């Protein structure tokens, strides 16, 4: 599990976690409770913040505004998801 705020801080760049569809948080929480350190994992999930919906994107973002992030995602992808994180990491500040 990625700590999105910590990743953004360490990279000194905005970071976006992109999902193909709106996640079912109840199912995710149930699954996390079957793993080691569930409370720590749930806290990491909460720290990533709100899940934004800008069709066809569902994402969490740290270090940038959601509306700007949605515009960037639209320009970087042709199918709504993919290798966006790698692309964003390569962008100059």
mmCIF file of N, CA, C and O in Angstrom:
data_model
loop_
_atom_site.group_PDB
_atom_site.id
_atom_site.type_symbol
_atom_site.label_atom_id
_atom_site.label_comp_id
_atom_site.label_asym_id
_atom_site.label_seq_id
_atom_site.Cartn_x
_atom_site.Cartn_y
_atom_site.Cartn_z
ATOM 1 N N UNK A 1 0.846 -1.176 0.000
ATOM 2 C CA UNK A 1 0.000 0.000 0.000
ATOM 3 C C UNK A 1 0.890 1.237 0.000
ATOM 4 O O UNK A 1 1.873 1.302 0.719
ATOM 5 N N UNK A 2 0.538 2.199 -0.822
ATOM 6 C CA UNK A 2 1.332 3.421 -0.972
ATOM 7 C C UNK A 2 0.768 4.522 -0.076
ATOM 8 O O UNK A 2 -0.422 4.791 -0.073
ATOM 9 N N UNK A 3 1.657 5.166 0.660
ATOM 10 C CA UNK A 3 1.295 6.328 1.458
ATOM 11 C C UNK A 3 1.417 7.541 0.529
ATOM 12 O O UNK A 3 2.512 8.073 0.327
ATOM 13 N N UNK A 4 0.320 7.944 -0.063
ATOM 14 C CA UNK A 4 0.323 8.981 -1.094
ATOM 15 C C UNK A 4 0.871 10.325 -0.601
ATOM 16 O O UNK A 4 1.722 10.919 -1.272
ATOM 17 N N UNK A 5 0.465 10.829 0.567
ATOM 18 C CA UNK A 5 1.029 12.100 1.031
ATOM 19 C C UNK A 5 2.544 12.008 1.269
ATOM 20 O O UNK A 5 3.279 12.936 0.936
ATOM 21 N N UNK A 6 3.007 10.897 1.808
ATOM 22 C CA UNK A 6 4.433 10.730 2.058
ATOM 23 C C UNK A 6 5.206 10.650 0.739
ATOM 24 O O UNK A 6 6.279 11.244 0.603
ATOM 25 N N UNK A 7 4.650 9.951 -0.242
ATOM 26 C CA UNK A 7 5.283 9.866 -1.559
ATOM 27 C C UNK A 7 5.415 11.255 -2.185
ATOM 28 O O UNK A 7 6.482 11.627 -2.686
ATOM 29 N N UNK A 8 4.349 12.038 -2.134
ATOM 30 C CA UNK A 8 4.374 13.395 -2.699
ATOM 31 C C UNK A 8 5.412 14.265 -1.980
ATOM 32 O O UNK A 8 6.147 15.022 -2.619
ATOM 33 N N UNK A 9 5.483 14.106 -0.683
ATOM 34 C CA UNK A 9 6.441 14.895 0.097
ATOM 35 C C UNK A 9 7.874 14.514 -0.256
ATOM 36 O O UNK A 9 8.721 15.370 -0.490
ATOM 37 N N UNK A 10 8.147 13.217 -0.298
ATOM 38 C CA UNK A 10 9.516 12.766 -0.577
ATOM 39 C C UNK A 10 9.957 13.078 -2.005
ATOM 40 O O UNK A 10 11.114 13.380 -2.240
ATOM 41 N N UNK A 11 9.038 12.979 -2.946
ATOM 42 C CA UNK A 11 9.378 13.271 -4.342
ATOM 43 C C UNK A 11 9.367 14.763 -4.647
ATOM 44 O O UNK A 11 9.864 15.198 -5.670
ATOM 45 N N UNK A 12 8.729 15.519 -3.754
ATOM 46 C CA UNK A 12 8.533 16.950 -3.951
ATOM 47 C C UNK A 12 7.817 17.222 -5.269
ATOM 48 O O UNK A 12 8.149 18.138 -6.019
ATOM 49 N N UNK A 13 6.818 16.385 -5.538
ATOM 50 C CA UNK A 13 5.984 16.483 -6.742
ATOM 51 C C UNK A 13 4.567 16.035 -6.388
ATOM 52 O O UNK A 13 4.379 15.215 -5.501
ATOM 53 N N UNK A 14 3.592 16.543 -7.112
ATOM 54 C CA UNK A 14 2.234 16.032 -6.908
ATOM 55 C C UNK A 14 2.164 14.559 -7.276
ATOM 56 O O UNK A 14 2.848 14.106 -8.196
ATOM 57 N N UNK A 15 1.357 13.812 -6.548
ATOM 58 C CA UNK A 15 1.166 12.391 -6.834
ATOM 59 C C UNK A 15 -0.327 12.097 -6.936
ATOM 60 O O UNK A 15 -1.119 12.613 -6.148
ATOM 61 N N UNK A 16 -0.668 11.254 -7.890
ATOM 62 C CA UNK A 16 -2.064 10.902 -8.142
ATOM 63 C C UNK A 16 -2.184 9.386 -8.174
ATOM 64 O O UNK A 16 -1.417 8.724 -8.866
ATOM 65 N N UNK A 17 -3.142 8.860 -7.431
ATOM 66 C CA UNK A 17 -3.485 7.437 -7.504
ATOM 67 C C UNK A 17 -4.746 7.326 -8.340
ATOM 68 O O UNK A 17 -5.791 7.867 -7.980
ATOM 69 N N UNK A 18 -4.654 6.651 -9.487
ATOM 70 C CA UNK A 18 -5.763 6.574 -10.437
ATOM 71 C C UNK A 18 -6.417 5.201 -10.355
ATOM 72 O O UNK A 18 -5.733 4.178 -10.270
ATOM 73 N N UNK A 19 -7.747 5.190 -10.367
ATOM 74 C CA UNK A 19 -8.519 3.954 -10.319
ATOM 75 C C UNK A 19 -9.391 3.836 -11.565
ATOM 76 O O UNK A 19 -9.822 4.846 -12.103
ATOM 77 N N UNK A 20 -9.647 2.630 -11.992
ATOM 78 C CA UNK A 20 -10.474 2.412 -13.182
ATOM 79 C C UNK A 20 -11.948 2.669 -12.904
ATOM 80 O O UNK A 20 -12.701 3.010 -13.800
ATOM 81 N N UNK A 21 -12.357 2.452 -11.664
ATOM 82 C CA UNK A 21 -13.759 2.677 -11.295
ATOM 83 C C UNK A 21 -13.804 3.086 -9.822
ATOM 84 O O UNK A 21 -12.833 2.931 -9.094
ATOM 85 N N UNK A 22 -14.946 3.586 -9.408
ATOM 86 C CA UNK A 22 -15.131 3.986 -8.012
ATOM 87 C C UNK A 22 -14.965 2.753 -7.131
ATOM 88 O O UNK A 22 -15.656 1.755 -7.314
ATOM 89 N N UNK A 23 -14.026 2.779 -6.195
ATOM 90 C CA UNK A 23 -13.827 1.606 -5.359
ATOM 91 C C UNK A 23 -14.945 1.441 -4.327
ATOM 92 O O UNK A 23 -15.546 2.424 -3.890
ATOM 93 N N UNK A 24 -15.204 0.202 -3.968
ATOM 94 C CA UNK A 24 -16.163 -0.112 -2.916
ATOM 95 C C UNK A 24 -15.391 -0.119 -1.602
ATOM 96 O O UNK A 24 -14.731 -1.097 -1.253
ATOM 97 N N UNK A 25 -15.451 0.991 -0.877
ATOM 98 C CA UNK A 25 -14.642 1.142 0.326
ATOM 99 C C UNK A 25 -15.008 0.142 1.414
ATOM 100 O O UNK A 25 -14.145 -0.280 2.185
ATOM 101 N N UNK A 26 -16.275 -0.256 1.476
ATOM 102 C CA UNK A 26 -16.664 -1.254 2.468
ATOM 103 C C UNK A 26 -15.956 -2.580 2.209
ATOM 104 O O UNK A 26 -15.442 -3.221 3.128
ATOM 105 N N UNK A 27 -15.898 -3.001 0.951
ATOM 106 C CA UNK A 27 -15.209 -4.240 0.600
ATOM 107 C C UNK A 27 -13.706 -4.129 0.834
ATOM 108 O O UNK A 27 -13.063 -5.074 1.277
ATOM 109 N N UNK A 28 -13.163 -2.967 0.537
ATOM 110 C CA UNK A 28 -11.729 -2.752 0.760
ATOM 111 C C UNK A 28 -11.408 -2.857 2.246
ATOM 112 O O UNK A 28 -10.439 -3.509 2.637
ATOM 113 N N UNK A 29 -12.225 -2.226 3.075
ATOM 114 C CA UNK A 29 -11.990 -2.285 4.521
ATOM 115 C C UNK A 29 -12.087 -3.711 5.043
ATOM 116 O O UNK A 29 -11.271 -4.133 5.870
ATOM 117 N N UNK A 30 -13.071 -4.457 4.574
ATOM 118 C CA UNK A 30 -13.195 -5.863 4.996
ATOM 119 C C UNK A 30 -11.960 -6.656 4.590
ATOM 120 O O UNK A 30 -11.447 -7.469 5.361
ATOM 121 N N UNK A 31 -11.474 -6.430 3.381
ATOM 122 C CA UNK A 31 -10.284 -7.142 2.908
ATOM 123 C C UNK A 31 -9.054 -6.745 3.720
ATOM 124 O O UNK A 31 -8.237 -7.605 4.081
ATOM 125 N N UNK A 32 -8.926 -5.474 4.034
ATOM 126 C CA UNK A 32 -7.777 -4.992 4.810
ATOM 127 C C UNK A 32 -7.757 -5.636 6.190
ATOM 128 O O UNK A 32 -6.691 -5.946 6.728
ATOM 129 N N UNK A 33 -8.925 -5.875 6.765
ATOM 130 C CA UNK A 33 -8.981 -6.481 8.098
ATOM 131 C C UNK A 33 -8.484 -7.922 8.107
ATOM 132 O O UNK A 33 -8.220 -8.473 9.172
ATOM 133 N N UNK A 34 -8.313 -8.523 6.944
ATOM 134 C CA UNK A 34 -7.748 -9.878 6.862
ATOM 135 C C UNK A 34 -6.228 -9.860 6.737
ATOM 136 O O UNK A 34 -5.597 -10.907 6.722
ATOM 137 N N UNK A 35 -5.652 -8.683 6.605
ATOM 138 C CA UNK A 35 -4.202 -8.534 6.427
ATOM 139 C C UNK A 35 -3.528 -8.135 7.737
ATOM 140 O O UNK A 35 -4.191 -7.642 8.652
ATOM 141 N N UNK A 36 -2.207 -8.312 7.802
ATOM 142 C CA UNK A 36 -1.487 -7.824 8.986
ATOM 143 C C UNK A 36 -1.609 -6.306 9.101
ATOM 144 O O UNK A 36 -1.681 -5.605 8.095
ATOM 145 N N UNK A 37 -1.616 -5.809 10.310
ATOM 146 C CA UNK A 37 -1.660 -4.377 10.624
ATOM 147 C C UNK A 37 -2.810 -3.646 9.924
ATOM 148 O O UNK A 37 -2.617 -2.630 9.250
ATOM 149 N N UNK A 38 -4.035 -4.117 10.103
ATOM 150 C CA UNK A 38 -5.163 -3.493 9.390
ATOM 151 C C UNK A 38 -5.390 -2.030 9.758
ATOM 152 O O UNK A 38 -5.717 -1.225 8.882
ATOM 153 N N UNK A 39 -5.214 -1.661 11.015
ATOM 154 C CA UNK A 39 -5.471 -0.268 11.406
ATOM 155 C C UNK A 39 -4.470 0.675 10.759
ATOM 156 O O UNK A 39 -4.828 1.771 10.320
ATOM 157 N N UNK A 40 -3.217 0.242 10.659
ATOM 158 C CA UNK A 40 -2.200 1.063 10.001
ATOM 159 C C UNK A 40 -2.529 1.216 8.515
ATOM 160 O O UNK A 40 -2.419 2.300 7.949
ATOM 161 N N UNK A 41 -2.963 0.134 7.881
ATOM 162 C CA UNK A 41 -3.323 0.180 6.466
ATOM 163 C C UNK A 41 -4.535 1.083 6.225
ATOM 164 O O UNK A 41 -4.571 1.846 5.258
ATOM 165 N N UNK A 42 -5.522 0.998 7.104
ATOM 166 C CA UNK A 42 -6.703 1.854 6.961
ATOM 167 C C UNK A 42 -6.343 3.322 7.127
ATOM 168 O O UNK A 42 -6.888 4.192 6.437
ATOM 169 N N UNK A 43 -5.413 3.603 8.030
ATOM 170 C CA UNK A 43 -4.981 4.988 8.226
ATOM 171 C C UNK A 43 -4.272 5.517 6.974
ATOM 172 O O UNK A 43 -4.486 6.662 6.569
ATOM 173 N N UNK A 44 -3.461 4.695 6.342
ATOM 174 C CA UNK A 44 -2.795 5.101 5.098
ATOM 175 C C UNK A 44 -3.841 5.396 4.024
ATOM 176 O O UNK A 44 -3.734 6.381 3.284
ATOM 177 N N UNK A 45 -4.853 4.550 3.957
ATOM 178 C CA UNK A 45 -5.938 4.754 2.991
ATOM 179 C C UNK A 45 -6.660 6.080 3.260
ATOM 180 O O UNK A 45 -6.934 6.854 2.340
ATOM 181 N N UNK A 46 -6.932 6.371 4.510
ATOM 182 C CA UNK A 46 -7.609 7.620 4.872
ATOM 183 C C UNK A 46 -6.741 8.841 4.559
ATOM 184 O O UNK A 46 -7.237 9.871 4.106
ATOM 185 N N UNK A 47 -5.443 8.729 4.829
ATOM 186 C CA UNK A 47 -4.539 9.858 4.604
ATOM 187 C C UNK A 47 -4.451 10.240 3.129
ATOM 188 O O UNK A 47 -4.132 11.377 2.812
ATOM 189 N N UNK A 48 -4.714 9.298 2.240
ATOM 190 C CA UNK A 48 -4.661 9.595 0.807
ATOM 191 C C UNK A 48 -5.761 10.570 0.409
ATOM 192 O O UNK A 48 -5.686 11.202 -0.633
ATOM 193 N N UNK A 49 -6.781 10.692 1.250
ATOM 194 C CA UNK A 49 -7.803 11.699 1.013
ATOM 195 C C UNK A 49 -8.980 11.227 0.184
ATOM 196 O O UNK A 49 -9.131 10.058 -0.138
ATOM 197 N N UNK A 50 -9.767 12.195 -0.146
ATOM 198 C CA UNK A 50 -11.005 11.968 -0.892
ATOM 199 C C UNK A 50 -10.727 11.348 -2.262
ATOM 200 O O UNK A 50 -9.700 11.624 -2.886
ATOM 201 N N UNK A 51 -11.658 10.531 -2.711
ATOM 202 C CA UNK A 51 -11.592 9.983 -4.062
ATOM 203 C C UNK A 51 -12.438 10.895 -4.949
ATOM 204 O O UNK A 51 -13.633 11.064 -4.723
ATOM 205 N N UNK A 52 -11.790 11.488 -5.934
ATOM 206 C CA UNK A 52 -12.464 12.418 -6.839
ATOM 207 C C UNK A 52 -12.958 11.677 -8.060
ATOM 208 O O UNK A 52 -12.328 10.739 -8.537
ATOM 209 N N UNK A 53 -14.080 12.131 -8.573
ATOM 210 C CA UNK A 53 -14.682 11.534 -9.764
ATOM 211 C C UNK A 53 -14.770 12.595 -10.851
ATOM 212 O O UNK A 53 -15.518 13.560 -10.737
ATOM 213 N N UNK A 54 -13.948 12.417 -11.867
ATOM 214 C CA UNK A 54 -13.975 13.233 -13.071
ATOM 215 C C UNK A 54 -13.967 12.242 -14.230
ATOM 216 O O UNK A 54 -12.904 11.879 -14.727
ATOM 217 N N UNK A 55 -15.149 11.742 -14.618
ATOM 218 C CA UNK A 55 -15.199 10.661 -15.608
ATOM 219 C C UNK A 55 -14.303 10.940 -16.824
ATOM 220 O O UNK A 55 -14.277 12.075 -17.302
ATOM 221 N N UNK A 56 -13.566 9.943 -17.256
ATOM 222 C CA UNK A 56 -13.587 8.548 -16.824
ATOM 223 C C UNK A 56 -12.635 8.251 -15.670
ATOM 224 O O UNK A 56 -12.305 7.100 -15.407
ATOM 225 N N UNK A 57 -12.186 9.272 -14.937
ATOM 226 C CA UNK A 57 -11.183 9.071 -13.894
ATOM 227 C C UNK A 57 -11.777 9.067 -12.503
ATOM 228 O O UNK A 57 -12.683 9.837 -12.192
ATOM 229 N N UNK A 58 -11.199 8.228 -11.674
ATOM 230 C CA UNK A 58 -11.419 8.214 -10.234
ATOM 231 C C UNK A 58 -10.026 8.274 -9.650
ATOM 232 O O UNK A 58 -9.165 7.455 -10.005
ATOM 233 N N UNK A 59 -9.769 9.243 -8.782
ATOM 234 C CA UNK A 59 -8.400 9.374 -8.297
ATOM 235 C C UNK A 59 -8.336 10.073 -6.953
ATOM 236 O O UNK A 59 -9.270 10.746 -6.522
ATOM 237 N N UNK A 60 -7.200 9.865 -6.298
ATOM 238 C CA UNK A 60 -6.832 10.604 -5.105
ATOM 239 C C UNK A 60 -5.593 11.397 -5.481
ATOM 240 O O UNK A 60 -4.773 10.936 -6.278
ATOM 241 N N UNK A 61 -5.455 12.583 -4.915
ATOM 242 C CA UNK A 61 -4.320 13.430 -5.284
ATOM 243 C C UNK A 61 -3.756 14.125 -4.057
ATOM 244 O O UNK A 61 -4.500 14.534 -3.163
ATOM 245 N N UNK A 62 -2.442 14.233 -4.033
ATOM 246 C CA UNK A 62 -1.747 14.986 -2.993
ATOM 247 C C UNK A 62 -0.766 15.929 -3.673
ATOM 248 O O UNK A 62 0.009 15.505 -4.530
ATOM 249 N N UNK A 63 -0.847 17.194 -3.329
ATOM 250 C CA UNK A 63 0.097 18.163 -3.865
ATOM 251 C C UNK A 63 -0.384 18.919 -5.090
ATOM 252 O O UNK A 63 0.386 19.673 -5.688
ATOM 253 N N UNK A 64 -1.629 18.712 -5.490
ATOM 254 C CA UNK A 64 -2.189 19.438 -6.634
ATOM 255 C C UNK A 64 -3.695 19.537 -6.461
ATOM 256 O O UNK A 64 -4.297 18.770 -5.699
ATOM 257 N N UNK A 65 -4.301 20.457 -7.172
ATOM 258 C CA UNK A 65 -5.747 20.611 -7.112
ATOM 259 C C UNK A 65 -6.423 19.514 -7.942
ATOM 260 O O UNK A 65 -5.927 19.165 -9.018
ATOM 261 N N UNK A 66 -7.550 18.984 -7.485
ATOM 262 C CA UNK A 66 -8.241 17.915 -8.214
ATOM 263 C C UNK A 66 -8.621 18.300 -9.647
ATOM 264 O O UNK A 66 -8.452 17.502 -10.566
ATOM 265 N N UNK A 67 -9.096 19.521 -9.843
ATOM 266 C CA UNK A 67 -9.515 19.934 -11.181
ATOM 267 C C UNK A 67 -8.318 19.980 -12.137
ATOM 268 O O UNK A 67 -8.397 19.526 -13.280
ATOM 269 N N UNK A 68 -7.205 20.489 -11.669
ATOM 270 C CA UNK A 68 -5.985 20.532 -12.475
ATOM 271 C C UNK A 68 -5.510 19.112 -12.760
ATOM 272 O O UNK A 68 -5.112 18.782 -13.878
ATOM 273 N N UNK A 69 -5.572 18.261 -11.749
ATOM 274 C CA UNK A 69 -5.161 16.865 -11.908
ATOM 275 C C UNK A 69 -6.006 16.167 -12.967
ATOM 276 O O UNK A 69 -5.479 15.413 -13.795
ATOM 277 N N UNK A 70 -7.301 16.411 -12.956
ATOM 278 C CA UNK A 70 -8.189 15.808 -13.957
ATOM 279 C C UNK A 70 -7.816 16.281 -15.360
ATOM 280 O O UNK A 70 -7.805 15.487 -16.310
ATOM 281 N N UNK A 71 -7.487 17.552 -15.517
ATOM 282 C CA UNK A 71 -7.075 18.069 -16.819
ATOM 283 C C UNK A 71 -5.777 17.414 -17.284
ATOM 284 O O UNK A 71 -5.631 17.060 -18.458
ATOM 285 N N UNK A 72 -4.842 17.235 -16.364
ATOM 286 C CA UNK A 72 -3.573 16.580 -16.692
ATOM 287 C C UNK A 72 -3.829 15.136 -17.113
ATOM 288 O O UNK A 72 -3.278 14.664 -18.114
ATOM 289 N N UNK A 73 -4.669 14.437 -16.366
ATOM 290 C CA UNK A 73 -4.970 13.038 -16.705
ATOM 291 C C UNK A 73 -5.590 12.927 -18.090
ATOM 292 O O UNK A 73 -5.247 12.024 -18.860
ATOM 293 N N UNK A 74 -6.480 13.828 -18.418
ATOM 294 C CA UNK A 74 -7.106 13.799 -19.748
ATOM 295 C C UNK A 74 -6.079 13.972 -20.860
ATOM 296 O O UNK A 74 -6.170 13.359 -21.908
ATOM 297 N N UNK A 75 -5.085 14.809 -20.608
ATOM 298 C CA UNK A 75 -4.064 15.059 -21.634
ATOM 299 C C UNK A 75 -3.049 13.932 -21.731
ATOM 300 O O UNK A 75 -2.444 13.740 -22.785
ATOM 301 N N UNK A 76 -2.847 13.198 -20.640
ATOM 302 C CA UNK A 76 -1.813 12.158 -20.623
ATOM 303 C C UNK A 76 -2.305 10.782 -21.036
ATOM 304 O O UNK A 76 -1.494 9.897 -21.305
ATOM 305 N N UNK A 77 -3.604 10.572 -21.051
ATOM 306 C CA UNK A 77 -4.108 9.238 -21.332
ATOM 307 C C UNK A 77 -5.107 9.269 -22.475
ATOM 308 O O UNK A 77 -5.743 10.278 -22.740
ATOM 309 N N UNK A 78 -5.249 8.128 -23.114
ATOM 310 C CA UNK A 78 -6.246 8.023 -24.172
ATOM 311 C C UNK A 78 -7.342 7.028 -23.824
ATOM 312 O O UNK A 78 -8.311 6.889 -24.530
ATOM 313 N N UNK A 79 -7.181 6.331 -22.681
ATOM 314 C CA UNK A 79 -8.194 5.344 -22.306
ATOM 315 C C UNK A 79 -8.673 5.542 -20.869
ATOM 316 O O UNK A 79 -9.404 4.722 -20.345
ATOM 317 N N UNK A 80 -8.261 6.612 -20.211
ATOM 318 C CA UNK A 80 -8.767 6.905 -18.890
ATOM 319 C C UNK A 80 -7.949 6.350 -17.748
ATOM 320 O O UNK A 80 -8.208 6.621 -16.596
ATOM 321 N N UNK A 81 -6.960 5.556 -18.033
ATOM 322 C CA UNK A 81 -6.103 4.993 -16.993
ATOM 323 C C UNK A 81 -4.833 4.515 -17.665
ATOM 324 O O UNK A 81 -4.640 4.686 -18.849
ATOM 325 N N UNK A 82 -3.985 3.930 -16.933
ATOM 326 C CA UNK A 82 -2.755 3.420 -17.537
ATOM 327 C C UNK A 82 -1.557 3.773 -16.695
ATOM 328 O O UNK A 82 -1.648 3.841 -15.481
ATOM 329 N N UNK A 83 -0.466 4.041 -17.347
ATOM 330 C CA UNK A 83 0.783 4.283 -16.653
ATOM 331 C C UNK A 83 0.957 5.760 -16.349
ATOM 332 O O UNK A 83 1.950 6.369 -16.697
ATOM 333 N N UNK A 84 -0.021 6.313 -15.690
ATOM 334 C CA UNK A 84 -0.051 7.747 -15.432
ATOM 335 C C UNK A 84 0.984 8.133 -14.391
ATOM 336 O O UNK A 84 1.684 9.123 -14.539
ATOM 337 N N UNK A 85 1.126 7.341 -13.334
ATOM 338 C CA UNK A 85 2.046 7.692 -12.254
ATOM 339 C C UNK A 85 3.459 7.855 -12.797
ATOM 340 O O UNK A 85 4.116 8.837 -12.522
ATOM 341 N N UNK A 86 3.915 6.923 -13.596
ATOM 342 C CA UNK A 86 5.251 7.008 -14.165
ATOM 343 C C UNK A 86 5.398 8.273 -15.005
ATOM 344 O O UNK A 86 6.387 8.980 -14.894
ATOM 345 N N UNK A 87 4.414 8.585 -15.787
ATOM 346 C CA UNK A 87 4.468 9.771 -16.633
ATOM 347 C C UNK A 87 4.559 11.034 -15.782
ATOM 348 O O UNK A 87 5.344 11.914 -16.063
ATOM 349 N N UNK A 88 3.759 11.108 -14.731
ATOM 350 C CA UNK A 88 3.769 12.299 -13.882
ATOM 351 C C UNK A 88 5.092 12.458 -13.167
ATOM 352 O O UNK A 88 5.554 13.561 -12.941
ATOM 353 N N UNK A 89 5.705 11.346 -12.795
ATOM 354 C CA UNK A 89 6.985 11.423 -12.104
ATOM 355 C C UNK A 89 8.077 11.974 -13.009
ATOM 356 O O UNK A 89 9.038 12.565 -12.547
ATOM 357 N N UNK A 90 7.921 11.789 -14.302
ATOM 358 C CA UNK A 90 8.937 12.237 -15.242
ATOM 359 C C UNK A 90 8.777 13.686 -15.656
ATOM 360 O O UNK A 90 9.669 14.255 -16.266
ATOM 361 N N UNK A 91 7.646 14.290 -15.323
ATOM 362 C CA UNK A 91 7.412 15.690 -15.708
ATOM 363 C C UNK A 91 8.306 16.612 -14.886
ATOM 364 O O UNK A 91 8.458 16.441 -13.686
ATOM 365 N N UNK A 92 8.894 17.637 -15.504
ATOM 366 C CA UNK A 92 9.691 18.590 -14.743
ATOM 367 C C UNK A 92 8.790 19.451 -13.861
ATOM 368 O O UNK A 92 7.622 19.625 -14.154
ATOM 369 N N UNK A 93 9.359 19.975 -12.818
ATOM 370 C CA UNK A 93 8.609 20.869 -11.917
ATOM 371 C C UNK A 93 8.342 22.194 -12.583
ATOM 372 O O UNK A 93 9.026 22.664 -13.400
#
